[in-house]
Amino acid sequence: MPSILTEFLKNAISFTVSLQLKTTHTPKKMSVQLRVIIEENNIRKLTLPSGIPNKVEDLVSEIIETFQIHGEFGLLYEDKDFGNQFFTLHSTSDLEDKATVKLVRKEPLITLDLHPLDESGLSSTQSTLETHPVDDGEEYSSLADDVEPSSSQDTVLLPESCRSAPWPVPFQVPTFSRDIEFILAEANKSYHASGTHFHDASVKSAIMQDLAKAVFSYTAYPSNMQISSVAEALLEKFPCLKEPGTFAGMYGWQQRLKYKMHNFRAKLKSQKYTYPELEVNTLKRKRPTDAAPAKNVKRPKKAEVNYLPPHPVGENEDTLEKERLELVNETKKKNNAKVIEEKMSKTFSIRRLEVVTTGPAVSVLRERWPGLFSKAQIKEEFRRITTVSLEETFMLNLDGYTPRLLQLMHAKGGAFATKMHPLLSTVNEFQSIEKKRDACICCLIEYLGENQEELFQDCQEDELEGHTNEIMKLVVIHNPAVEEDPADVCVVIEGIKVLNGCGNRTTACILLMGLIYALNLEYPKKLKYTFEVFQKLFLKLDGAKLLKKVQSLKRKLME
C-alpha cells in the first residue's frame, strides 16, 4: 500500500513540474503595433493583437485584409543600424513593436521591344481623314451591347506591343550589371563607414543608361515629378551616390536624367525602329502651323500608359485597315463579342494613331469604329490605354470615400446647404447603393464649387431630341410611367447621342470617363475639379499632383 501511494505522489509531482515548464517556456504573445506606409500620403497604424506573424507572407496578408488593398505587395522595413534606411523584409524576426514597414507593389517584368513600322509612318492615316482639331484646354497641376467580357485583368486582351503596367509608386530601381552592383555595394559600405561619396563618371553613365531604359518602359515623356521619384529611389537604394551641396543630394541626378531621356528618345528616332509616340512629335510630321519643337506636343496628359503604342509584330497600316473593315462587318452580327474584342485589341494601335494625330469628329469615329461605342468596349479600351479596370476601380474608391464625403457635405453650410441638403436628407441606410452613389456624385460637384447642371441635363422622354446639341452632357431621362427614376441616362458628345442605357448617373459618369480617354478628349473647363476627382481620387491615375481644391478635399477625406 505505501508503495502505491509513493508511486502516485511521484506521478503527481512529475505532472506538476511538466505543466510549470510548459507555462514558463510558452510565453503569451503580446499585442504589437506597426507603422505601415501604404503610399507617400497614406500612412496607417496596424494593431496585431496576437503579435507579429511568423511569416512575412502572413503579415502582408494581414495588412492587405485590414486596409482593404488590392494587388500583390512585398515589404520593406526600417533598419536602425543603418540610419533607418529601408531594406527588404525576409523575416518577421527583424520587426519589433512600433516598427515601420513599407508596402511595395510587385510589378511585372517589363521588356522594351522595338519593332519596325511601315515606312509610311503616320502620314497615310493623316491624309485619309478630315482633320478636326481638339482644343488643348487649360493646363494645370450607339451599338447594342454584346455580352460583357470578364472584368478580371487576367483575361484582358492587350497587344504585345503595348506597355502592361502604369508608372510604379514607388519607382523600382532596375538591377544593374553584376559589376556595377558590386561596385555600388562596396561604395555604400564606405559611405556608411566614413561618409565618402561615389564619383566614378563611367559607372554613373552606365547607371543613367539603365535608368533611361527603365523609365522608357513606362513612359517616353516622364514628368518632373516622375524624374524626381527615380532620383529619390536611386539614392535611397544607393546613398553613396548623393551629391553634396544640392537639395537632398539628388538635383544633379534629376537634371542628368532629363537630358538622358531627351538623348534616349533622339537615338530611338535616328534608328530604323520607330515608335509612334516619338514620331508624332517630329517636325516633319507636324502641321505647318505647328512646326516648332515645343508647339502642340502630343504626349500623355491623363496618365495614359499606352498613348500611342507601336503596331503589333508583323502588322502595318494596310493589314490593320483590312482588320478594321472586318471589324465593321462583325459589329453588324449578333453574339460575337469574343471576335469583336479580339479585333478591337488587334487594331488598337492604328485606332489610337487615328484618334490622337487627327482628332476626328465623333461622327467620323462612330462610322469608322462602331465597335468602340459599346459599354463593353469602352471599358476595355480604357484598360488598354491605362491598364486600369474602369468600373471596378471607380466604384471601389467611390464607395470607400462615400461615408466621409457625406459627413463633409452634411457639415457644409451656406448656399451649398440650401441647395443640396434636401437631396442629402434622402440618403439613408434603406436607400439603394445606386441612389446613394448618384446623390454623392451630384453633391460632390456642388461641394467643389461647380454646377451639376454643367454635367447633367434633365429632360422628359419625349423631349430628348431637343437636348442633344451639347458638346458633352449626360442627359437624364425621366418618365412618370416608369417605376425607376431616372428611366435612363445617355451620353451626348458633340451633339450626338453616343451611348444610352447607362441606367443611372454614376454609371454614366464612369462610361463618360472611358469615352474621354478612348476619344482623347479634354475635360470640360467648367468641371475641371470634378473630373480631376474622378481621375485622380476615384481612378487613382496620376494622383501625386492635385489642384489645390482637390488636394484639400483629399486631405479631409484622409482625416
Coordinates of C-alpha atoms in Angstrom, one line a residue:
M1 CA 0.0 0.0 0.0
P2 CA 2.8 2.6 0.8
S3 CA 4.5 1.7 -2.5
I4 CA 1.3 2.6 -4.4
L5 CA 0.9 5.9 -2.6
T6 CA 4.6 6.7 -3.2
E7 CA 4.2 6.0 -7.0
F8 CA 1.1 8.2 -7.1
L9 CA 2.9 11.1 -5.5
K10 CA 5.8 10.8 -7.9
N11 CA 3.5 10.9 -10.9
A12 CA 1.6 13.9 -9.5
I13 CA 4.9 15.8 -8.9
S14 CA 6.1 14.9 -12.4
F15 CA 2.9 16.2 -13.9
T16 CA 3.0 19.5 -11.9
V17 CA 6.7 20.1 -12.9
S18 CA 5.9 19.4 -16.6
L19 CA 2.9 21.8 -16.5
Q20 CA 5.1 24.5 -15.0
L21 CA 7.8 24.1 -17.6
K22 CA 5.3 24.4 -20.4
T23 CA 3.8 27.5 -18.9
T24 CA 7.3 29.0 -18.4
H25 CA 8.5 28.3 -22.0
T26 CA 5.3 29.2 -23.9
P27 CA 5.0 32.9 -23.4
K28 CA 1.8 34.6 -24.4
K29 CA 2.0 36.7 -27.5
M30 CA 1.6 40.4 -26.7
S31 CA -0.3 42.9 -28.8
V32 CA 2.0 44.8 -31.3
Q33 CA 1.6 48.0 -33.3
L34 CA 3.2 48.7 -36.6
R35 CA 3.5 51.9 -38.6
V36 CA 2.5 51.0 -42.2
I37 CA 3.4 53.2 -45.2
I38 CA 0.9 52.4 -47.9
E39 CA 1.6 55.4 -50.1
E40 CA 3.5 58.6 -49.7
N41 CA 0.5 60.4 -48.3
N42 CA -1.2 57.4 -46.7
I43 CA 0.4 56.2 -43.5
R44 CA -1.6 54.0 -41.2
K45 CA -1.3 52.2 -37.8
L46 CA -1.8 48.5 -37.6
T47 CA -2.6 46.7 -34.4
L48 CA -1.8 43.0 -34.2
P49 CA -3.5 41.6 -31.0
S50 CA -1.7 38.2 -31.3
G51 CA 1.7 39.6 -32.1
I52 CA 3.7 39.7 -35.3
P53 CA 3.1 36.6 -37.6
N54 CA 5.9 34.2 -38.1
K55 CA 5.9 34.5 -41.9
V56 CA 6.3 37.7 -44.0
E57 CA 3.5 36.4 -46.3
D58 CA 1.1 36.2 -43.4
L59 CA 2.0 39.8 -42.3
V60 CA 1.4 41.1 -45.9
S61 CA -2.0 39.3 -46.0
E62 CA -2.9 40.8 -42.6
I63 CA -2.1 44.3 -43.9
I64 CA -4.0 43.8 -47.2
E65 CA -7.0 42.5 -45.4
T66 CA -7.0 45.2 -42.7
F67 CA -6.7 48.2 -45.1
Q68 CA -8.7 46.6 -48.0
I69 CA -5.8 47.0 -50.5
H70 CA -5.8 45.2 -53.8
G71 CA -2.7 43.8 -55.6
E72 CA 0.5 41.9 -54.8
F73 CA 3.0 43.5 -52.4
G74 CA 6.3 43.0 -50.8
L75 CA 7.5 44.6 -47.5
L76 CA 10.4 46.9 -46.6
Y77 CA 11.4 47.7 -43.0
E78 CA 13.5 50.4 -41.4
D79 CA 16.8 49.2 -40.1
K80 CA 18.0 51.3 -37.1
D81 CA 21.6 50.0 -37.6
F82 CA 21.7 51.9 -41.0
G83 CA 20.1 55.2 -40.1
N84 CA 16.5 53.9 -40.6
Q85 CA 17.2 53.0 -44.3
F86 CA 14.7 50.7 -45.8
F87 CA 15.7 47.1 -46.5
T88 CA 13.7 44.1 -47.9
L89 CA 12.0 42.2 -45.2
H90 CA 12.8 38.5 -45.4
S91 CA 12.0 37.5 -41.8
T92 CA 9.5 38.9 -39.3
S93 CA 12.1 38.4 -36.6
D94 CA 13.6 41.7 -37.8
L95 CA 10.5 43.6 -36.6
E96 CA 9.5 44.7 -33.1
D97 CA 6.8 46.8 -31.5
K98 CA 6.4 50.3 -33.1
A99 CA 8.5 49.3 -36.1
T100 CA 7.9 50.9 -39.5
V101 CA 7.2 48.8 -42.6
K102 CA 6.6 50.0 -46.2
L103 CA 4.4 48.3 -48.8
V104 CA 6.0 47.9 -52.2
R105 CA 3.8 46.8 -55.1
K106 CA 5.2 43.9 -57.1
E107 CA 5.3 45.0 -60.7
P108 CA 5.6 42.6 -63.7
L109 CA 8.8 42.5 -65.6
I110 CA 8.7 45.0 -68.5
T111 CA 10.7 44.3 -71.7
L112 CA 11.3 47.1 -74.2
D113 CA 10.6 45.5 -77.6
L114 CA 11.1 47.7 -80.7
H115 CA 9.6 46.6 -84.0
P116 CA 9.9 48.1 -87.4
L117 CA 7.0 50.3 -88.5
D118 CA 5.8 50.8 -92.1
E119 CA 8.0 53.5 -93.7
S120 CA 4.9 55.5 -94.5
G121 CA 4.7 56.0 -90.7
L122 CA 1.9 58.4 -89.6
S123 CA 1.4 60.2 -92.9
S124 CA -1.0 57.8 -94.5
T125 CA -3.5 58.0 -91.7
Q126 CA -3.3 61.8 -91.6
S127 CA -4.1 62.0 -95.3
T128 CA -7.1 59.8 -95.3
L129 CA -9.2 61.6 -92.7
E130 CA -10.6 65.1 -92.4
T131 CA -8.9 67.0 -89.6
H132 CA -11.0 68.2 -86.6
P133 CA -8.5 69.6 -84.1
V134 CA -9.3 69.4 -80.4
D135 CA -8.6 72.5 -78.2
D136 CA -5.8 72.0 -75.7
G137 CA -7.8 73.5 -72.9
E138 CA -6.4 74.7 -69.6
E139 CA -3.2 73.1 -68.4
Y140 CA -2.8 72.7 -64.6
S141 CA -1.0 70.9 -61.6
S142 CA -24.8 53.6 -80.1
L143 CA -24.4 49.9 -80.7
A144 CA -26.4 47.2 -78.8
D145 CA -24.1 45.8 -76.1
D146 CA -22.9 42.2 -76.5
V147 CA -22.2 40.0 -73.6
E148 CA -19.8 41.8 -71.2
P149 CA -16.3 40.2 -71.1
S150 CA -14.9 39.2 -67.8
S151 CA -13.6 42.1 -65.8
S152 CA -10.6 40.2 -64.5
Q153 CA -7.3 41.7 -65.5
D154 CA -6.1 38.2 -66.4
T155 CA -8.5 38.0 -69.3
V156 CA -7.9 41.4 -70.9
L157 CA -6.5 41.2 -74.4
L158 CA -3.6 43.6 -74.6
P159 CA -1.4 43.6 -77.7
E160 CA 2.2 42.5 -77.1
S161 CA 3.5 45.9 -78.4
C162 CA 1.7 47.7 -75.5
R163 CA 3.1 48.6 -72.1
S164 CA 1.5 46.4 -69.5
A165 CA 1.9 48.4 -66.3
P166 CA 1.5 52.0 -65.2
W167 CA 4.2 54.1 -63.5
P168 CA 5.2 52.3 -60.3
V169 CA 4.8 54.0 -56.9
P170 CA 7.4 54.0 -55.5
F171 CA 9.7 53.6 -58.5
Q172 CA 11.7 50.4 -58.5
V173 CA 15.3 50.9 -59.4
P174 CA 16.4 48.3 -62.0
T175 CA 19.1 45.7 -61.2
F176 CA 22.3 46.9 -62.8
S177 CA 25.0 44.7 -64.3
R178 CA 26.8 42.4 -61.8
D179 CA 29.9 44.5 -61.8
I180 CA 28.1 47.8 -61.2
E181 CA 26.0 46.2 -58.4
F182 CA 29.2 45.0 -56.7
I183 CA 30.9 48.4 -57.1
L184 CA 27.9 50.2 -55.6
A185 CA 27.6 47.8 -52.7
E186 CA 31.2 48.4 -51.8
A187 CA 30.7 52.2 -52.2
N188 CA 27.7 52.0 -49.9
K189 CA 29.8 50.4 -47.2
S190 CA 32.4 53.2 -47.4
Y191 CA 29.6 55.8 -47.3
H192 CA 28.1 54.3 -44.1
A193 CA 31.5 53.9 -42.6
S194 CA 33.1 57.3 -43.4
G195 CA 30.6 59.3 -45.4
T196 CA 32.6 59.0 -48.6
H197 CA 30.6 59.8 -51.8
F198 CA 31.0 57.9 -55.0
H199 CA 32.2 59.9 -58.1
D200 CA 33.1 57.4 -60.8
A201 CA 31.8 59.0 -64.1
S202 CA 31.8 55.8 -66.2
V203 CA 29.7 54.0 -63.6
K204 CA 27.3 56.9 -63.4
S205 CA 27.0 56.9 -67.2
A206 CA 26.1 53.2 -67.2
I207 CA 23.6 53.8 -64.4
M208 CA 21.9 56.6 -66.4
Q209 CA 21.6 54.3 -69.5
D210 CA 19.8 51.6 -67.5
L211 CA 17.6 54.1 -65.7
A212 CA 16.6 55.6 -69.1
K213 CA 15.6 52.2 -70.4
A214 CA 13.6 51.5 -67.2
V215 CA 11.8 54.9 -67.4
F216 CA 11.0 54.4 -71.1
S217 CA 9.4 51.1 -70.4
Y218 CA 6.7 53.1 -68.6
T219 CA 6.6 56.4 -70.4
A220 CA 8.5 58.2 -73.2
Y221 CA 7.9 61.6 -71.6
P222 CA 8.3 61.4 -67.8
S223 CA 7.1 64.4 -65.8
N224 CA 9.3 66.4 -63.4
M225 CA 7.6 64.5 -60.5
Q226 CA 8.4 61.1 -62.1
I227 CA 12.0 62.2 -62.7
S228 CA 12.3 63.2 -59.1
S229 CA 10.8 59.8 -57.9
V230 CA 13.5 58.0 -60.0
A231 CA 16.3 60.0 -58.4
E232 CA 14.9 59.6 -55.0
A233 CA 14.6 55.8 -55.4
L234 CA 18.1 55.6 -56.7
L235 CA 19.6 57.5 -53.8
E236 CA 17.5 55.6 -51.2
K237 CA 19.0 52.3 -52.6
F238 CA 22.5 53.7 -53.1
P239 CA 23.0 56.7 -50.7
C240 CA 26.7 56.7 -51.7
L241 CA 25.5 58.4 -55.0
K242 CA 24.2 61.5 -53.2
E243 CA 25.9 64.7 -54.4
P244 CA 26.9 67.2 -51.7
G245 CA 25.8 70.8 -52.0
T246 CA 22.5 70.0 -53.7
F247 CA 18.9 69.6 -52.4
A248 CA 18.7 66.1 -50.9
G249 CA 21.8 65.3 -52.9
M250 CA 19.7 64.5 -56.0
Y251 CA 19.4 67.7 -58.1
G252 CA 22.3 66.7 -60.4
W253 CA 20.7 63.3 -61.0
Q254 CA 17.4 64.9 -61.9
Q255 CA 19.0 67.2 -64.4
R256 CA 21.1 64.4 -66.0
L257 CA 18.1 62.1 -66.2
K258 CA 16.1 64.8 -68.1
Y259 CA 18.9 65.2 -70.6
K260 CA 19.4 61.5 -70.8
M261 CA 15.7 60.9 -71.7
H262 CA 15.9 63.5 -74.4
N263 CA 19.0 61.9 -75.9
F264 CA 17.5 58.4 -75.5
R265 CA 14.4 59.5 -77.5
A266 CA 16.6 61.1 -80.1
K267 CA 18.6 57.9 -80.5
L268 CA 15.5 55.9 -81.0
K269 CA 14.2 58.3 -83.6
S270 CA 17.5 58.0 -85.6
Q271 CA 17.3 54.2 -85.9
K272 CA 15.1 52.1 -88.2
Y273 CA 12.9 51.3 -85.3
T274 CA 10.0 53.7 -85.0
Y275 CA 7.8 54.5 -82.0
P276 CA 4.7 56.5 -83.0
E277 CA 4.7 58.4 -79.7
L278 CA 8.1 59.8 -80.7
E279 CA 7.5 60.1 -84.4
V280 CA 4.3 62.1 -83.9
N281 CA 6.3 65.0 -82.4
T282 CA 9.0 65.2 -85.1
L283 CA 8.8 68.5 -87.2
K284 CA 8.2 66.6 -90.4
R285 CA 5.1 65.1 -89.0
K286 CA 3.6 68.3 -87.6
R287 CA 1.3 70.6 -89.5
P288 CA 3.0 73.7 -91.0
T289 CA 1.3 75.9 -88.4
D290 CA 2.8 73.8 -85.5
A291 CA 6.3 73.3 -86.9
A292 CA 8.1 74.3 -83.7
P293 CA 9.7 71.8 -81.3
A294 CA 7.7 73.0 -78.2
K295 CA 4.4 73.6 -80.0
N296 CA 1.4 71.2 -79.9
V297 CA 3.5 68.4 -78.4
K298 CA 1.3 65.2 -78.3
R299 CA 2.0 63.3 -75.1
P300 CA 0.0 61.7 -72.3
K301 CA -1.8 64.2 -70.1
K302 CA -4.1 62.0 -68.1
A303 CA -1.7 59.2 -67.1
E304 CA -2.2 57.2 -70.3
V305 CA 0.2 54.2 -70.3
N306 CA -0.4 53.3 -74.0
Y307 CA -0.9 56.7 -75.5
L308 CA 0.5 55.8 -79.0
P309 CA 1.6 52.2 -79.0
P310 CA 3.5 50.5 -81.9
H311 CA 1.7 48.2 -84.3
P312 CA 1.8 44.5 -83.4
V313 CA 4.6 42.4 -84.8
G314 CA 4.1 41.7 -88.5
E315 CA 1.4 44.3 -88.9
N316 CA 1.3 47.6 -90.8
E317 CA -1.3 50.1 -91.7
D318 CA -2.5 48.2 -94.7
T319 CA -3.1 44.9 -92.8
L320 CA -4.7 46.7 -89.9
E321 CA -7.0 48.6 -92.2
K322 CA -8.3 45.2 -93.5
E323 CA -8.8 44.2 -89.9
R324 CA -10.8 47.4 -89.3
L325 CA -13.1 46.7 -92.3
E326 CA -13.7 43.1 -91.0
L327 CA -14.4 44.6 -87.6
V328 CA -17.1 46.9 -89.0
N329 CA -18.8 43.8 -90.5
E330 CA -18.5 41.9 -87.3
T331 CA -20.3 44.6 -85.3
K332 CA -23.4 44.0 -87.5
K333 CA -23.7 40.4 -86.3
K334 CA -25.1 39.1 -83.0
N335 CA -23.5 37.1 -80.2
N336 CA -19.9 37.5 -81.4
A337 CA -18.5 39.6 -78.5
K338 CA -15.3 37.5 -78.5
V339 CA -14.5 38.2 -82.1
I340 CA -15.1 41.9 -81.7
E341 CA -12.9 42.0 -78.6
E342 CA -10.0 40.3 -80.4
K343 CA -10.2 42.6 -83.4
M344 CA -10.6 45.7 -81.3
S345 CA -7.4 44.6 -79.4
K346 CA -5.5 43.9 -82.6
T347 CA -6.4 47.3 -84.2
F348 CA -5.8 49.3 -81.0
S349 CA -2.5 50.8 -82.3
I350 CA -3.9 52.2 -85.6
R351 CA -7.1 53.4 -83.8
R352 CA -5.0 55.4 -81.3
L353 CA -2.9 56.8 -84.1
E354 CA -6.0 58.0 -85.9
V355 CA -7.6 59.4 -82.7
V356 CA -4.5 61.2 -81.4
T357 CA -2.9 62.5 -84.6
T358 CA -6.1 63.7 -86.5
G359 CA -8.7 64.3 -83.7
P360 CA -11.6 63.2 -86.0
A361 CA -15.1 64.2 -85.2
V362 CA -17.2 61.8 -83.1
S363 CA -19.5 61.2 -86.1
V364 CA -16.5 60.1 -88.2
L365 CA -15.3 57.7 -85.4
R366 CA -18.7 56.2 -85.0
E367 CA -18.7 55.4 -88.7
R368 CA -15.2 54.0 -88.8
W369 CA -15.1 52.3 -85.4
P370 CA -18.7 51.3 -84.4
G371 CA -17.3 48.6 -82.1
L372 CA -15.8 51.3 -79.8
F373 CA -19.2 52.7 -78.8
S374 CA -20.5 49.8 -76.6
K375 CA -20.3 49.6 -72.9
A376 CA -18.0 46.5 -73.0
Q377 CA -15.5 48.0 -75.4
I378 CA -15.4 51.4 -73.8
K379 CA -14.3 49.7 -70.6
E380 CA -11.8 47.5 -72.5
E381 CA -10.4 50.5 -74.4
F382 CA -9.9 52.3 -71.2
R383 CA -7.9 49.3 -69.8
R384 CA -5.8 49.1 -73.0
I385 CA -4.9 52.8 -72.6
T386 CA -4.3 52.9 -68.8
T387 CA -4.1 49.2 -67.8
V388 CA -6.7 50.0 -65.1
S389 CA -10.1 48.4 -64.7
L390 CA -12.5 51.4 -65.2
E391 CA -15.7 50.4 -63.5
E392 CA -14.2 48.3 -60.6
T393 CA -11.7 50.9 -59.7
F394 CA -14.1 53.8 -59.8
M395 CA -16.8 52.1 -57.8
L396 CA -14.4 50.7 -55.2
N397 CA -12.9 54.1 -54.4
L398 CA -16.2 56.0 -54.6
D399 CA -17.8 53.5 -52.2
G400 CA -14.8 53.8 -49.9
Y401 CA -15.0 57.6 -49.8
T402 CA -18.8 57.9 -49.7
P403 CA -19.2 57.8 -45.8
R404 CA -16.6 60.5 -45.3
L405 CA -17.9 62.5 -48.3
L406 CA -21.4 62.5 -46.8
Q407 CA -20.1 63.7 -43.5
L408 CA -18.3 66.6 -45.1
M409 CA -21.3 67.6 -47.1
H410 CA -23.7 67.5 -44.2
A411 CA -21.3 69.8 -42.3
K412 CA -21.1 72.3 -45.1
G413 CA -23.4 75.4 -44.9
G414 CA -24.1 78.4 -47.0
A415 CA -25.6 78.2 -50.5
F416 CA -24.5 74.6 -50.7
A417 CA -26.6 73.6 -47.7
T418 CA -29.7 75.4 -49.2
K419 CA -29.3 73.7 -52.5
M420 CA -28.1 70.2 -51.6
H421 CA -29.3 69.4 -48.1
P422 CA -32.8 68.4 -49.3
L423 CA -31.1 65.8 -51.5
L424 CA -28.7 64.7 -48.8
S425 CA -31.6 64.2 -46.4
T426 CA -33.0 61.5 -48.7
V427 CA -29.8 59.4 -48.2
N428 CA -30.3 56.8 -45.6
E429 CA -29.5 53.2 -44.8
F430 CA -32.6 51.9 -46.6
Q431 CA -31.7 53.6 -49.9
S432 CA -30.2 51.5 -52.7
I433 CA -26.5 51.8 -53.2
E434 CA -27.1 53.2 -56.7
K435 CA -29.2 56.1 -55.3
K436 CA -26.5 56.8 -52.7
R437 CA -23.8 56.9 -55.4
D438 CA -25.9 59.2 -57.6
A439 CA -26.6 61.6 -54.7
C440 CA -23.0 61.6 -53.7
I441 CA -21.8 62.5 -57.2
C442 CA -24.3 65.3 -57.5
C443 CA -23.4 66.8 -54.2
L444 CA -19.7 66.4 -54.8
I445 CA -19.9 68.6 -57.9
E446 CA -21.6 71.3 -55.9
Y447 CA -19.2 70.8 -53.0
L448 CA -16.3 71.6 -55.3
G449 CA -17.9 74.9 -56.3
E450 CA -19.1 73.7 -59.7
N451 CA -22.6 73.3 -61.1
Q452 CA -24.0 69.9 -61.6
E453 CA -26.2 71.2 -64.5
E454 CA -23.0 71.6 -66.4
L455 CA -22.8 67.8 -66.5
F456 CA -26.3 66.5 -66.0
Q457 CA -29.3 67.7 -68.0
D458 CA -32.8 66.6 -67.1
C459 CA -35.5 66.1 -69.7
Q460 CA -38.7 64.1 -70.3
E461 CA -38.5 61.1 -72.6
D462 CA -40.4 62.9 -75.4
E463 CA -38.1 65.9 -75.2
L464 CA -34.8 64.1 -75.7
E465 CA -34.2 65.3 -79.3
G466 CA -34.1 68.9 -78.2
H467 CA -31.3 68.2 -75.7
T468 CA -28.7 66.6 -78.0
N469 CA -26.9 69.7 -79.2
E470 CA -24.4 69.7 -76.3
I471 CA -20.7 69.4 -76.6
M472 CA -20.5 67.0 -73.6
K473 CA -23.5 66.1 -71.5
L474 CA -25.2 63.3 -69.6
V475 CA -28.9 63.6 -70.4
V476 CA -31.0 62.2 -67.5
I477 CA -34.3 61.0 -68.9
H478 CA -37.4 61.0 -66.7
N479 CA -40.6 59.1 -67.5
P480 CA -43.5 59.2 -65.0
A481 CA -44.9 56.0 -66.4
V482 CA -41.7 54.1 -65.4
E483 CA -41.2 53.0 -61.8
E484 CA -37.5 53.7 -61.8
D485 CA -36.4 57.3 -61.8
P486 CA -34.4 58.2 -63.8
A487 CA -35.7 56.0 -66.6
D488 CA -32.4 56.2 -68.3
V489 CA -29.2 58.2 -68.7
C490 CA -27.5 58.7 -72.1
V491 CA -24.1 60.2 -73.1
V492 CA -24.1 63.1 -75.6
I493 CA -20.8 64.2 -77.2
E494 CA -20.6 66.8 -80.0
G495 CA -24.4 66.8 -80.3
I496 CA -24.5 63.1 -80.9
K497 CA -26.1 60.6 -78.6
V498 CA -23.2 58.1 -78.5
L499 CA -24.4 55.8 -75.7
N500 CA -27.7 55.1 -74.0
G501 CA -28.9 52.6 -71.5
C502 CA -26.5 53.8 -68.7
G503 CA -29.3 53.4 -66.2
N504 CA -28.0 55.9 -63.5
R505 CA -25.8 58.9 -63.2
T506 CA -22.8 57.1 -61.7
T507 CA -22.6 54.5 -64.4
A508 CA -22.9 57.3 -67.0
C509 CA -20.0 59.2 -65.4
I510 CA -17.9 56.1 -65.5
L511 CA -18.6 55.5 -69.2
L512 CA -18.1 59.1 -70.0
M513 CA -14.6 58.9 -68.4
G514 CA -13.9 55.9 -70.6
L515 CA -15.0 57.8 -73.7
I516 CA -12.9 60.8 -72.8
Y517 CA -9.8 58.5 -72.8
A518 CA -10.9 56.5 -75.8
L519 CA -11.6 59.6 -77.9
N520 CA -8.7 61.7 -76.5
L521 CA -11.0 64.5 -75.3
E522 CA -10.3 67.3 -72.9
Y523 CA -12.2 67.7 -69.7
P524 CA -14.9 70.4 -69.6
K525 CA -13.3 73.6 -68.3
K526 CA -16.2 74.4 -66.0
L527 CA -15.9 70.9 -64.4
K528 CA -12.2 70.7 -64.1
Y529 CA -12.3 69.9 -60.3
T530 CA -14.9 67.2 -60.7
F531 CA -13.1 65.4 -63.4
E532 CA -9.8 65.7 -61.6
V533 CA -11.5 63.9 -58.6
F534 CA -12.9 61.3 -61.0
Q535 CA -9.4 60.7 -62.4
K536 CA -7.0 61.1 -59.5
L537 CA -9.1 60.1 -56.5
F538 CA -11.6 57.6 -57.9
L539 CA -9.5 56.0 -60.7
K540 CA -6.1 56.6 -58.9
L541 CA -4.4 57.9 -62.1
D542 CA -1.6 60.4 -61.6
G543 CA -2.8 61.3 -58.1
A544 CA 0.6 62.8 -56.9
K545 CA -0.1 66.2 -58.4
L546 CA -3.5 67.8 -57.5
L547 CA -5.2 71.1 -57.9
K548 CA -5.4 73.0 -54.5
K549 CA -9.1 72.4 -54.1
V550 CA -8.8 68.7 -54.8
Q551 CA -5.8 68.4 -52.6
S552 CA -7.8 70.0 -49.8
L553 CA -10.7 67.5 -50.3
K554 CA -8.3 64.6 -50.3
R555 CA -6.7 65.8 -47.0
K556 CA -10.1 66.0 -45.4
L557 CA -11.1 62.5 -46.7
M558 CA -8.0 61.1 -45.1
E559 CA -8.7 62.6 -41.6

